[in-house]
């Protein structure tokens, strides 16, 4: 069984205690993970502070070359990376391969964006008093980036922190999720091989609250980028003080289905959006609002698609849905489904769990105040409700504390344009599910879904400081 040490200052660091890591599906022990304390957190931050001067001076082409080498190394070890994700996160192997491929793309985009960081010239004489002056802006590294990542995309969400941070010349302290540390250490190993200087990336594992607070509160950390729950995001925002914070938080993403669309194709696509990786995706399709004219047809076709999903071992290439990340999450999902049933919802399929696996579940006519509707379920559970008008559908989508992404299926251009203005979310996907994401697009939400945007170009803007330089030629 692997004994995983910390990575600080380019060296492996022992700790006094280690925690056994278990696979969510098999429940077998797979590794011993180092438990960092405040002393180790301080060492990691010190190492990042020392290394930031190296990164600040490193030319863009060298930063790009490191990321390009990482792309090559990860592609060569694609199989190993996918199986590691499937093992520690119980992500079905087909989804794990897809995550590795996206991660390769994300680092490739970061390598390209490293060469495109620039400012602009400022027309100083556009106002009286600016005559005889020439101004321009440059973007400089922010310094030390504290990155806190979740379990559900242990490679690609780490890439959305590390890629832009390295591309823009920063150093990093990374605290991965307790359930998925091996993927983070794996990438750190590849980055060392790719030529990243010692101390630029430091990885610490252990108590999430203790280490997270140490990173967030430390004045030497210039920016915090976090993906996780809204509650933790709010506490980070409160603790961070005067420093840059990017928060990618939760959602209960919805899609609206208009009449006149190809229901069979929509149902097939919706099944992908609702049940990929057991629904443990920030933009997983959780709520479906269907016009009354096509409601019955959609439910019939959608449940038929759901019942085709293969349940089982994440390492089986045929598996679509496997175990949730913890038994606690299984219990919560079952309790929320039972609450919805008691409030009058009907169970079209699923509604049970076995060996840590929640069966893909479709609930009909769920009240908006039920937890499976108004909170983030993060499980293979989706609600399907009938609406009489598109205006009613928009009202129901917007009746949420979250606002990450939403989808709309319609054949009417005016409807698409009108509703895209009315939907209170960070991204509107026309004729697609809200679960759609490619890694160069701006990604983020409003309300309790977070602050700031990811997508490499947009993350780089948050990880750099804008400096103005003005020459007085008179």
Short mmCIF file of C-alpha atoms in Angstrom, two decimals:
data_model
loop_
_atom_site.label_atom_id
_atom_site.label_comp_id
_atom_site.label_asym_id
_atom_site.label_seq_id
_atom_site.Cartn_x
_atom_site.Cartn_y
_atom_site.Cartn_z
CA UNK A 1 0.00 0.00 0.00
CA UNK A 2 1.38 3.39 -1.03
CA UNK A 3 2.60 5.73 1.72
CA UNK A 4 2.10 9.24 0.39
CA UNK A 5 4.20 12.01 1.93
CA UNK A 6 3.72 15.76 1.60
CA UNK A 7 5.42 17.72 -1.18
CA UNK A 8 7.04 20.89 0.16
CA UNK A 9 9.84 22.84 -1.48
CA UNK A 10 10.35 20.14 -4.07
CA UNK A 11 10.96 17.45 -1.45
CA UNK A 12 8.88 14.74 0.16
CA UNK A 13 8.13 15.54 3.80
CA UNK A 14 7.20 12.99 6.48
CA UNK A 15 4.53 13.72 9.09
CA UNK A 16 3.88 12.30 12.54
CA UNK A 17 0.61 10.69 11.53
CA UNK A 18 -0.95 9.20 8.40
CA UNK A 19 -4.59 8.52 7.48
CA UNK A 20 -5.71 5.40 5.65
CA UNK A 21 -7.45 6.15 2.36
CA UNK A 22 -10.24 3.77 1.32
CA UNK A 23 -11.77 3.26 -2.12
CA UNK A 24 -15.43 4.40 -2.02
CA UNK A 25 -16.66 1.41 -4.03
CA UNK A 26 -14.62 -1.58 -2.80
CA UNK A 27 -14.02 -0.11 0.67
CA UNK A 28 -10.46 -1.47 0.44
CA UNK A 29 -7.49 0.47 1.83
CA UNK A 30 -5.50 1.96 -1.06
CA UNK A 31 -2.97 4.32 0.54
CA UNK A 32 -1.63 5.97 3.69
CA UNK A 33 -1.86 9.76 3.35
CA UNK A 34 0.31 12.20 5.30
CA UNK A 35 -1.50 14.43 7.80
CA UNK A 36 -0.07 17.93 7.70
CA UNK A 37 -0.43 20.26 10.65
CA UNK A 38 0.06 23.99 11.05
CA UNK A 39 3.85 23.59 11.06
CA UNK A 40 3.80 21.85 7.68
CA UNK A 41 1.32 24.37 6.30
CA UNK A 42 3.70 27.14 7.32
CA UNK A 43 6.62 25.35 5.63
CA UNK A 44 4.58 25.00 2.43
CA UNK A 45 3.71 28.69 2.40
CA UNK A 46 7.34 29.63 3.12
CA UNK A 47 8.48 27.49 0.20
CA UNK A 48 5.94 29.13 -2.10
CA UNK A 49 7.03 32.60 -0.97
CA UNK A 50 10.67 31.79 -1.74
CA UNK A 51 9.79 30.34 -5.14
CA UNK A 52 7.58 33.20 -6.30
CA UNK A 53 10.61 35.31 -7.20
CA UNK A 54 11.83 32.54 -9.50
CA UNK A 55 8.48 32.33 -11.24
CA UNK A 56 8.16 36.09 -11.53
CA UNK A 57 11.42 36.23 -13.50
CA UNK A 58 10.71 33.18 -15.64
CA UNK A 59 9.94 34.17 -19.25
CA UNK A 60 6.60 33.21 -20.73
CA UNK A 61 8.06 30.73 -23.19
CA UNK A 62 9.66 28.74 -20.36
CA UNK A 63 6.41 28.64 -18.38
CA UNK A 64 4.65 27.47 -21.52
CA UNK A 65 7.32 24.83 -22.15
CA UNK A 66 6.84 23.35 -18.67
CA UNK A 67 3.10 23.09 -19.23
CA UNK A 68 3.60 21.59 -22.69
CA UNK A 69 5.93 18.97 -21.23
CA UNK A 70 3.28 18.20 -18.61
CA UNK A 71 0.75 17.69 -21.40
CA UNK A 72 3.07 15.17 -23.04
CA UNK A 73 3.76 13.29 -19.80
CA UNK A 74 0.09 13.11 -18.84
CA UNK A 75 -0.86 11.84 -22.29
CA UNK A 76 1.77 9.11 -21.96
CA UNK A 77 0.35 8.05 -18.58
CA UNK A 78 -3.32 8.47 -19.48
CA UNK A 79 -4.28 4.92 -18.48
CA UNK A 80 -2.61 5.19 -15.08
CA UNK A 81 -4.20 8.57 -14.40
CA UNK A 82 -7.70 7.38 -15.32
CA UNK A 83 -7.47 4.28 -13.15
CA UNK A 84 -6.21 6.37 -10.24
CA UNK A 85 -9.23 8.68 -10.51
CA UNK A 86 -11.60 5.72 -10.81
CA UNK A 87 -10.06 4.07 -7.77
CA UNK A 88 -9.94 6.96 -5.30
CA UNK A 89 -13.07 8.82 -6.47
CA UNK A 90 -15.27 5.89 -7.65
CA UNK A 91 -15.62 7.69 -10.96
CA UNK A 92 -16.69 5.24 -13.69
CA UNK A 93 -13.72 4.48 -15.88
CA UNK A 94 -15.30 5.91 -19.03
CA UNK A 95 -15.83 9.22 -17.18
CA UNK A 96 -12.31 9.04 -15.73
CA UNK A 97 -10.81 8.74 -19.21
CA UNK A 98 -12.87 11.75 -20.28
CA UNK A 99 -11.57 13.72 -17.29
CA UNK A 100 -7.95 12.89 -18.11
CA UNK A 101 -8.49 13.98 -21.71
CA UNK A 102 -10.04 17.26 -20.56
CA UNK A 103 -7.16 17.77 -18.13
CA UNK A 104 -4.68 17.39 -20.97
CA UNK A 105 -6.63 20.01 -22.92
CA UNK A 106 -6.75 22.32 -19.90
CA UNK A 107 -2.98 22.30 -19.44
CA UNK A 108 -2.51 22.74 -23.21
CA UNK A 109 -4.76 25.81 -23.11
CA UNK A 110 -2.74 27.11 -20.14
CA UNK A 111 0.49 26.66 -22.10
CA UNK A 112 -0.96 28.68 -24.96
CA UNK A 113 -2.38 31.40 -22.70
CA UNK A 114 1.01 31.81 -20.99
CA UNK A 115 2.18 33.41 -24.25
CA UNK A 116 -0.80 35.74 -24.50
CA UNK A 117 -0.65 37.67 -21.24
CA UNK A 118 -0.45 41.35 -22.15
CA UNK A 119 -1.67 44.81 -21.32
CA UNK A 120 -2.75 47.71 -23.52
CA UNK A 121 -1.78 51.26 -24.38
CA UNK A 122 -3.78 54.03 -22.75
CA UNK A 123 -4.68 57.23 -24.65
CA UNK A 124 -3.59 59.61 -21.90
CA UNK A 125 -4.47 62.68 -23.98
CA UNK A 126 -8.12 61.65 -24.14
CA UNK A 127 -8.75 64.14 -21.31
CA UNK A 128 -7.30 67.60 -20.61
CA UNK A 129 -4.07 67.33 -18.66
CA UNK A 130 -2.99 64.11 -20.29
CA UNK A 131 -1.10 65.73 -23.13
CA UNK A 132 2.52 64.75 -23.54
CA UNK A 133 2.10 61.49 -21.69
CA UNK A 134 2.25 57.89 -22.87
CA UNK A 135 0.69 55.11 -20.81
CA UNK A 136 0.50 51.36 -20.94
CA UNK A 137 -0.50 48.50 -18.69
CA UNK A 138 1.20 45.20 -17.86
CA UNK A 139 0.00 42.14 -15.96
CA UNK A 140 2.26 40.87 -13.19
CA UNK A 141 2.00 37.65 -11.13
CA UNK A 142 -0.05 38.05 -7.98
CA UNK A 143 2.45 35.99 -5.95
CA UNK A 144 1.37 32.97 -3.92
CA UNK A 145 -1.88 31.26 -4.87
CA UNK A 146 -3.67 29.10 -2.31
CA UNK A 147 -5.68 26.43 -4.14
CA UNK A 148 -8.33 24.32 -2.40
CA UNK A 149 -9.95 21.66 -4.57
CA UNK A 150 -12.85 19.15 -4.29
CA UNK A 151 -13.07 15.40 -4.89
CA UNK A 152 -15.32 15.26 -7.93
CA UNK A 153 -12.81 16.25 -10.64
CA UNK A 154 -9.53 15.55 -8.86
CA UNK A 155 -7.43 16.09 -11.98
CA UNK A 156 -9.27 18.70 -14.01
CA UNK A 157 -10.37 21.04 -11.23
CA UNK A 158 -6.80 20.97 -9.92
CA UNK A 159 -5.71 21.83 -13.48
CA UNK A 160 -8.01 24.87 -13.43
CA UNK A 161 -6.01 26.14 -10.43
CA UNK A 162 -2.48 25.04 -11.33
CA UNK A 163 -2.64 25.73 -15.08
CA UNK A 164 -3.39 29.47 -14.91
CA UNK A 165 -1.23 29.95 -11.81
CA UNK A 166 1.85 28.52 -13.51
CA UNK A 167 1.03 30.19 -16.84
CA UNK A 168 0.94 33.60 -15.14
CA UNK A 169 4.11 33.10 -13.09
CA UNK A 170 2.83 32.35 -9.61
CA UNK A 171 3.73 29.79 -6.96
CA UNK A 172 1.11 27.58 -5.33
CA UNK A 173 0.08 25.86 -2.12
CA UNK A 174 -2.42 23.13 -3.04
CA UNK A 175 -4.74 21.41 -0.59
CA UNK A 176 -6.67 18.68 -2.42
CA UNK A 177 -9.81 17.01 -1.10
CA UNK A 178 -9.17 14.36 1.59
CA UNK A 179 -10.74 11.59 -0.52
CA UNK A 180 -8.72 12.33 -3.69
CA UNK A 181 -5.17 13.33 -2.75
CA UNK A 182 -3.41 10.78 -4.96
CA UNK A 183 -4.39 12.53 -8.20
CA UNK A 184 -2.93 15.80 -6.91
CA UNK A 185 0.36 14.18 -5.91
CA UNK A 186 0.43 12.41 -9.28
CA UNK A 187 0.24 15.74 -11.15
CA UNK A 188 2.84 17.25 -8.82
CA UNK A 189 5.19 14.38 -9.70
CA UNK A 190 4.66 15.00 -13.42
CA UNK A 191 5.26 18.74 -13.00
CA UNK A 192 8.56 18.04 -11.25
CA UNK A 193 9.53 15.83 -14.17
CA UNK A 194 8.42 18.59 -16.55
CA UNK A 195 10.94 20.99 -14.98
CA UNK A 196 8.84 23.08 -12.58
CA UNK A 197 11.29 24.68 -10.12
CA UNK A 198 11.36 23.41 -6.54
CA UNK A 199 8.88 25.11 -4.24
CA UNK A 200 6.62 26.45 -6.97
CA UNK A 201 4.03 23.75 -6.24
CA UNK A 202 3.56 22.54 -2.68
CA UNK A 203 0.94 19.90 -1.84
CA UNK A 204 -0.35 19.39 1.69
CA UNK A 205 -3.00 16.97 2.91
CA UNK A 206 -4.77 16.50 6.20
CA UNK A 207 -7.56 18.14 8.16
CA UNK A 208 -9.47 20.27 5.65
CA UNK A 209 -10.64 22.94 8.07
CA UNK A 210 -7.26 23.32 9.79
CA UNK A 211 -5.20 23.53 6.59
CA UNK A 212 -7.79 25.54 4.70
CA UNK A 213 -7.91 28.21 7.38
CA UNK A 214 -4.12 28.31 7.56
CA UNK A 215 -3.93 28.99 3.82
CA UNK A 216 -6.79 31.48 3.70
CA UNK A 217 -5.75 33.56 6.71
CA UNK A 218 -2.02 33.75 6.00
CA UNK A 219 -1.10 37.23 4.71
CA UNK A 220 1.70 35.74 2.61
CA UNK A 221 -0.92 34.03 0.43
CA UNK A 222 -1.98 36.63 -2.12
CA UNK A 223 -4.97 34.87 -3.63
CA UNK A 224 -7.26 31.97 -2.76
CA UNK A 225 -9.05 29.92 -5.40
CA UNK A 226 -11.62 27.47 -4.03
CA UNK A 227 -14.08 25.00 -5.49
CA UNK A 228 -16.57 23.42 -3.10
CA UNK A 229 -19.69 24.07 -1.08
CA UNK A 230 -21.39 27.42 -0.62
CA UNK A 231 -21.07 27.21 3.16
CA UNK A 232 -17.31 26.73 3.06
CA UNK A 233 -17.01 29.37 0.33
CA UNK A 234 -18.79 31.91 2.55
CA UNK A 235 -16.44 31.18 5.44
CA UNK A 236 -13.41 31.58 3.16
CA UNK A 237 -14.74 34.92 1.97
CA UNK A 238 -15.16 36.06 5.58
CA UNK A 239 -11.67 34.93 6.63
CA UNK A 240 -9.66 36.04 3.62
CA UNK A 241 -9.42 39.73 4.42
CA UNK A 242 -8.03 41.99 1.70
CA UNK A 243 -6.87 39.43 -0.83
CA UNK A 244 -8.19 38.11 -4.12
CA UNK A 245 -10.72 35.29 -3.80
CA UNK A 246 -12.31 33.16 -6.52
CA UNK A 247 -15.13 30.89 -5.40
CA UNK A 248 -16.67 28.18 -7.58
CA UNK A 249 -19.51 26.86 -5.47
CA UNK A 250 -22.61 24.71 -5.83
CA UNK A 251 -25.81 24.73 -7.82
CA UNK A 252 -29.08 22.94 -8.52
CA UNK A 253 -28.87 23.43 -12.26
CA UNK A 254 -32.03 23.35 -14.34
CA UNK A 255 -33.14 22.92 -17.94
CA UNK A 256 -36.31 24.19 -19.61
CA UNK A 257 -37.87 22.10 -22.38
CA UNK A 258 -40.12 23.88 -24.87
CA UNK A 259 -42.62 22.18 -27.16
CA UNK A 260 -41.57 21.37 -30.71
CA UNK A 261 -38.11 20.04 -29.85
CA UNK A 262 -36.80 16.53 -30.55
CA UNK A 263 -37.84 14.95 -27.25
CA UNK A 264 -36.00 11.66 -27.75
CA UNK A 265 -32.68 13.42 -28.33
CA UNK A 266 -33.29 15.78 -25.42
CA UNK A 267 -34.12 12.88 -23.09
CA UNK A 268 -30.93 11.04 -24.06
CA UNK A 269 -28.82 14.13 -23.48
CA UNK A 270 -30.57 14.92 -20.18
CA UNK A 271 -29.78 11.45 -18.86
CA UNK A 272 -26.10 12.16 -19.48
CA UNK A 273 -26.32 15.52 -17.70
CA UNK A 274 -28.19 14.17 -14.69
CA UNK A 275 -26.29 10.97 -13.99
CA UNK A 276 -22.69 11.40 -15.14
CA UNK A 277 -20.43 10.57 -12.20
CA UNK A 278 -23.44 9.81 -10.03
CA UNK A 279 -24.61 13.44 -10.25
CA UNK A 280 -21.53 14.61 -8.32
CA UNK A 281 -20.90 17.51 -10.69
CA UNK A 282 -21.39 21.19 -9.84
CA UNK A 283 -23.44 21.71 -13.02
CA UNK A 284 -25.17 18.33 -12.90
CA UNK A 285 -28.71 18.54 -14.26
CA UNK A 286 -30.89 18.45 -11.13
CA UNK A 287 -34.15 20.15 -12.18
CA UNK A 288 -36.13 19.73 -15.40
CA UNK A 289 -39.11 21.94 -16.27
CA UNK A 290 -41.15 20.66 -19.20
CA UNK A 291 -44.08 22.32 -20.96
CA UNK A 292 -47.30 20.42 -20.35
CA UNK A 293 -47.75 19.56 -24.05
CA UNK A 294 -44.63 17.35 -24.06
CA UNK A 295 -44.37 16.39 -20.38
CA UNK A 296 -45.66 12.82 -20.63
CA UNK A 297 -43.56 12.02 -23.67
CA UNK A 298 -40.42 13.40 -22.05
CA UNK A 299 -40.95 11.47 -18.80
CA UNK A 300 -41.51 8.23 -20.70
CA UNK A 301 -38.41 8.61 -22.86
CA UNK A 302 -36.25 10.01 -20.07
CA UNK A 303 -36.99 7.20 -17.62
CA UNK A 304 -36.36 4.67 -20.40
CA UNK A 305 -32.91 6.19 -20.93
CA UNK A 306 -32.19 6.21 -17.19
CA UNK A 307 -33.06 2.54 -16.87
CA UNK A 308 -30.42 1.69 -19.49
CA UNK A 309 -27.62 2.93 -17.25
CA UNK A 310 -25.18 0.27 -16.05
CA UNK A 311 -24.55 0.12 -12.30
CA UNK A 312 -21.40 -1.27 -10.69
CA UNK A 313 -17.64 -1.21 -10.22
CA UNK A 314 -16.06 2.05 -11.44
CA UNK A 315 -13.14 0.06 -12.86
CA UNK A 316 -15.52 -1.84 -15.16
CA UNK A 317 -15.46 -0.04 -18.55
CA UNK A 318 -19.22 -0.68 -18.96
CA UNK A 319 -20.22 1.07 -15.72
CA UNK A 320 -22.18 4.33 -15.91
CA UNK A 321 -23.06 4.84 -12.23
CA UNK A 322 -21.09 3.69 -9.19
CA UNK A 323 -20.79 4.48 -5.49
CA UNK A 324 -21.20 7.92 -4.00
CA UNK A 325 -18.11 9.38 -2.41
CA UNK A 326 -19.24 8.48 1.14
CA UNK A 327 -21.94 6.59 3.03
CA UNK A 328 -22.96 9.88 4.61
CA UNK A 329 -23.91 11.19 1.19
CA UNK A 330 -25.92 8.05 0.46
CA UNK A 331 -27.90 8.53 3.67
CA UNK A 332 -28.52 12.20 2.90
CA UNK A 333 -29.73 11.48 -0.63
CA UNK A 334 -32.17 8.83 0.61
CA UNK A 335 -33.49 11.17 3.32
CA UNK A 336 -34.07 13.97 0.81
CA UNK A 337 -35.87 11.62 -1.58
CA UNK A 338 -38.11 10.37 1.23
CA UNK A 339 -38.90 13.95 2.22
CA UNK A 340 -39.91 14.73 -1.38
CA UNK A 341 -42.14 11.65 -1.47
CA UNK A 342 -43.82 12.70 1.78
CA UNK A 343 -44.43 16.13 0.23
CA UNK A 344 -46.30 14.54 -2.67
CA UNK A 345 -43.62 13.74 -5.25
CA UNK A 346 -43.85 10.54 -7.28
CA UNK A 347 -40.87 8.25 -7.90
CA UNK A 348 -40.72 7.38 -11.59
CA UNK A 349 -37.65 5.15 -11.12
CA UNK A 350 -34.92 4.53 -8.57
CA UNK A 351 -35.33 5.78 -5.03
CA UNK A 352 -33.17 3.11 -3.39
CA UNK A 353 -29.52 2.42 -2.61
CA UNK A 354 -27.34 -0.67 -2.39
CA UNK A 355 -23.68 -1.10 -1.39
CA UNK A 356 -23.03 2.62 -1.44
CA UNK A 357 -24.69 3.12 -4.82
CA UNK A 358 -27.79 5.31 -5.08
CA UNK A 359 -29.86 4.01 -7.96
CA UNK A 360 -30.47 6.63 -10.68
CA UNK A 361 -33.64 8.34 -9.51
CA UNK A 362 -36.30 10.40 -11.27
CA UNK A 363 -38.82 12.27 -9.13
CA UNK A 364 -41.96 13.86 -10.58
CA UNK A 365 -43.90 16.93 -9.45
CA UNK A 366 -41.57 17.87 -6.62
CA UNK A 367 -42.50 20.94 -4.51
CA UNK A 368 -39.99 23.76 -4.83
CA UNK A 369 -39.29 23.77 -1.09
CA UNK A 370 -38.24 20.12 -1.02
CA UNK A 371 -34.50 19.77 -0.41
CA UNK A 372 -33.96 17.77 -3.61
CA UNK A 373 -35.23 20.84 -5.45
CA UNK A 374 -33.91 23.85 -3.57
CA UNK A 375 -30.54 22.48 -2.42
CA UNK A 376 -27.65 20.84 -4.25
CA UNK A 377 -28.29 17.10 -4.09
CA UNK A 378 -24.90 15.98 -5.49
CA UNK A 379 -26.27 12.50 -6.13
CA UNK A 380 -27.93 10.66 -9.07
CA UNK A 381 -31.29 12.28 -8.44
CA UNK A 382 -33.23 14.54 -10.82
CA UNK A 383 -36.66 16.12 -10.55
CA UNK A 384 -39.01 16.58 -13.52
CA UNK A 385 -41.88 19.06 -13.15
CA UNK A 386 -44.65 20.12 -15.50
CA UNK A 387 -45.13 23.83 -16.31
CA UNK A 388 -47.86 25.56 -18.29
CA UNK A 389 -45.75 28.39 -19.73
CA UNK A 390 -42.13 29.25 -20.38
CA UNK A 391 -42.52 32.26 -18.09
CA UNK A 392 -43.48 29.89 -15.27
CA UNK A 393 -40.44 27.76 -16.05
CA UNK A 394 -38.10 30.77 -15.88
CA UNK A 395 -39.63 31.80 -12.57
CA UNK A 396 -39.00 28.32 -11.14
CA UNK A 397 -35.41 28.20 -12.42
CA UNK A 398 -34.70 31.61 -10.89
CA UNK A 399 -36.37 30.67 -7.59
CA UNK A 400 -33.08 29.39 -6.24
CA UNK A 401 -30.25 30.63 -4.07
CA UNK A 402 -27.90 29.30 -6.76
CA UNK A 403 -27.15 30.55 -10.26
CA UNK A 404 -24.38 28.64 -12.00
CA UNK A 405 -25.68 27.44 -15.39
CA UNK A 406 -29.04 26.68 -16.97
CA UNK A 407 -30.16 25.01 -20.18
CA UNK A 408 -32.99 25.74 -22.60
CA UNK A 409 -34.30 23.58 -25.43
CA UNK A 410 -36.33 25.51 -27.99
CA UNK A 411 -36.66 25.90 -31.75
CA UNK A 412 -37.75 29.53 -31.46
CA UNK A 413 -34.96 32.09 -31.76
CA UNK A 414 -36.90 34.85 -30.01
CA UNK A 415 -37.62 32.52 -27.09
CA UNK A 416 -33.93 31.66 -26.85
CA UNK A 417 -32.89 35.31 -26.83
CA UNK A 418 -35.62 36.42 -24.43
CA UNK A 419 -35.08 33.65 -21.90
CA UNK A 420 -31.30 33.95 -22.00
CA UNK A 421 -31.78 37.50 -20.71
CA UNK A 422 -34.25 36.47 -18.01
CA UNK A 423 -32.40 33.47 -16.58
CA UNK A 424 -30.39 34.49 -13.51
CA UNK A 425 -27.29 32.35 -13.97
CA UNK A 426 -23.66 32.69 -14.99
CA UNK A 427 -24.11 30.71 -18.20
CA UNK A 428 -27.07 29.81 -20.43
CA UNK A 429 -26.79 26.78 -22.71
CA UNK A 430 -29.23 27.02 -25.64
CA UNK A 431 -30.36 23.61 -26.92
CA UNK A 432 -28.15 21.85 -24.43
CA UNK A 433 -28.05 20.79 -20.80
CA UNK A 434 -26.50 23.03 -18.11
CA UNK A 435 -23.84 20.35 -17.60
CA UNK A 436 -22.00 21.43 -20.74
CA UNK A 437 -18.51 22.84 -20.17
CA UNK A 438 -15.36 23.14 -22.22
CA UNK A 439 -12.25 24.34 -20.50
CA UNK A 440 -11.47 27.59 -22.27
CA UNK A 441 -14.91 29.15 -21.72
CA UNK A 442 -15.64 31.54 -18.83
CA UNK A 443 -17.19 29.41 -16.09
CA UNK A 444 -18.77 30.61 -12.87
CA UNK A 445 -21.99 31.66 -11.26
CA UNK A 446 -23.93 34.30 -9.41
CA UNK A 447 -25.76 34.34 -6.08
CA UNK A 448 -24.58 31.45 -3.87
CA UNK A 449 -22.84 29.79 -6.82
CA UNK A 450 -19.75 31.88 -6.35
CA UNK A 451 -17.50 34.78 -7.28
CA UNK A 452 -15.21 35.18 -10.25
CA UNK A 453 -14.73 33.02 -13.34
CA UNK A 454 -12.61 30.06 -14.27
CA UNK A 455 -11.50 29.12 -17.76
CA UNK A 456 -7.76 29.65 -18.17
CA UNK A 457 -7.78 33.14 -19.72
CA UNK A 458 -10.26 34.41 -17.13
CA UNK A 459 -8.48 32.78 -14.19
CA UNK A 460 -5.21 34.38 -15.30
CA UNK A 461 -6.85 37.78 -15.00
CA UNK A 462 -7.60 37.04 -11.34
CA UNK A 463 -4.11 35.63 -10.75
CA UNK A 464 -2.34 38.74 -12.03
CA UNK A 465 -2.19 42.36 -10.91
CA UNK A 466 -2.70 45.13 -13.44
CA UNK A 467 0.05 47.76 -13.33
CA UNK A 468 -0.10 51.12 -15.10
CA UNK A 469 3.08 52.79 -16.37
CA UNK A 470 2.93 56.45 -17.52
CA UNK A 471 5.78 58.34 -19.24
CA UNK A 472 5.76 62.12 -19.08
CA UNK A 473 7.46 63.26 -22.30
CA UNK A 474 7.28 66.98 -21.60
#
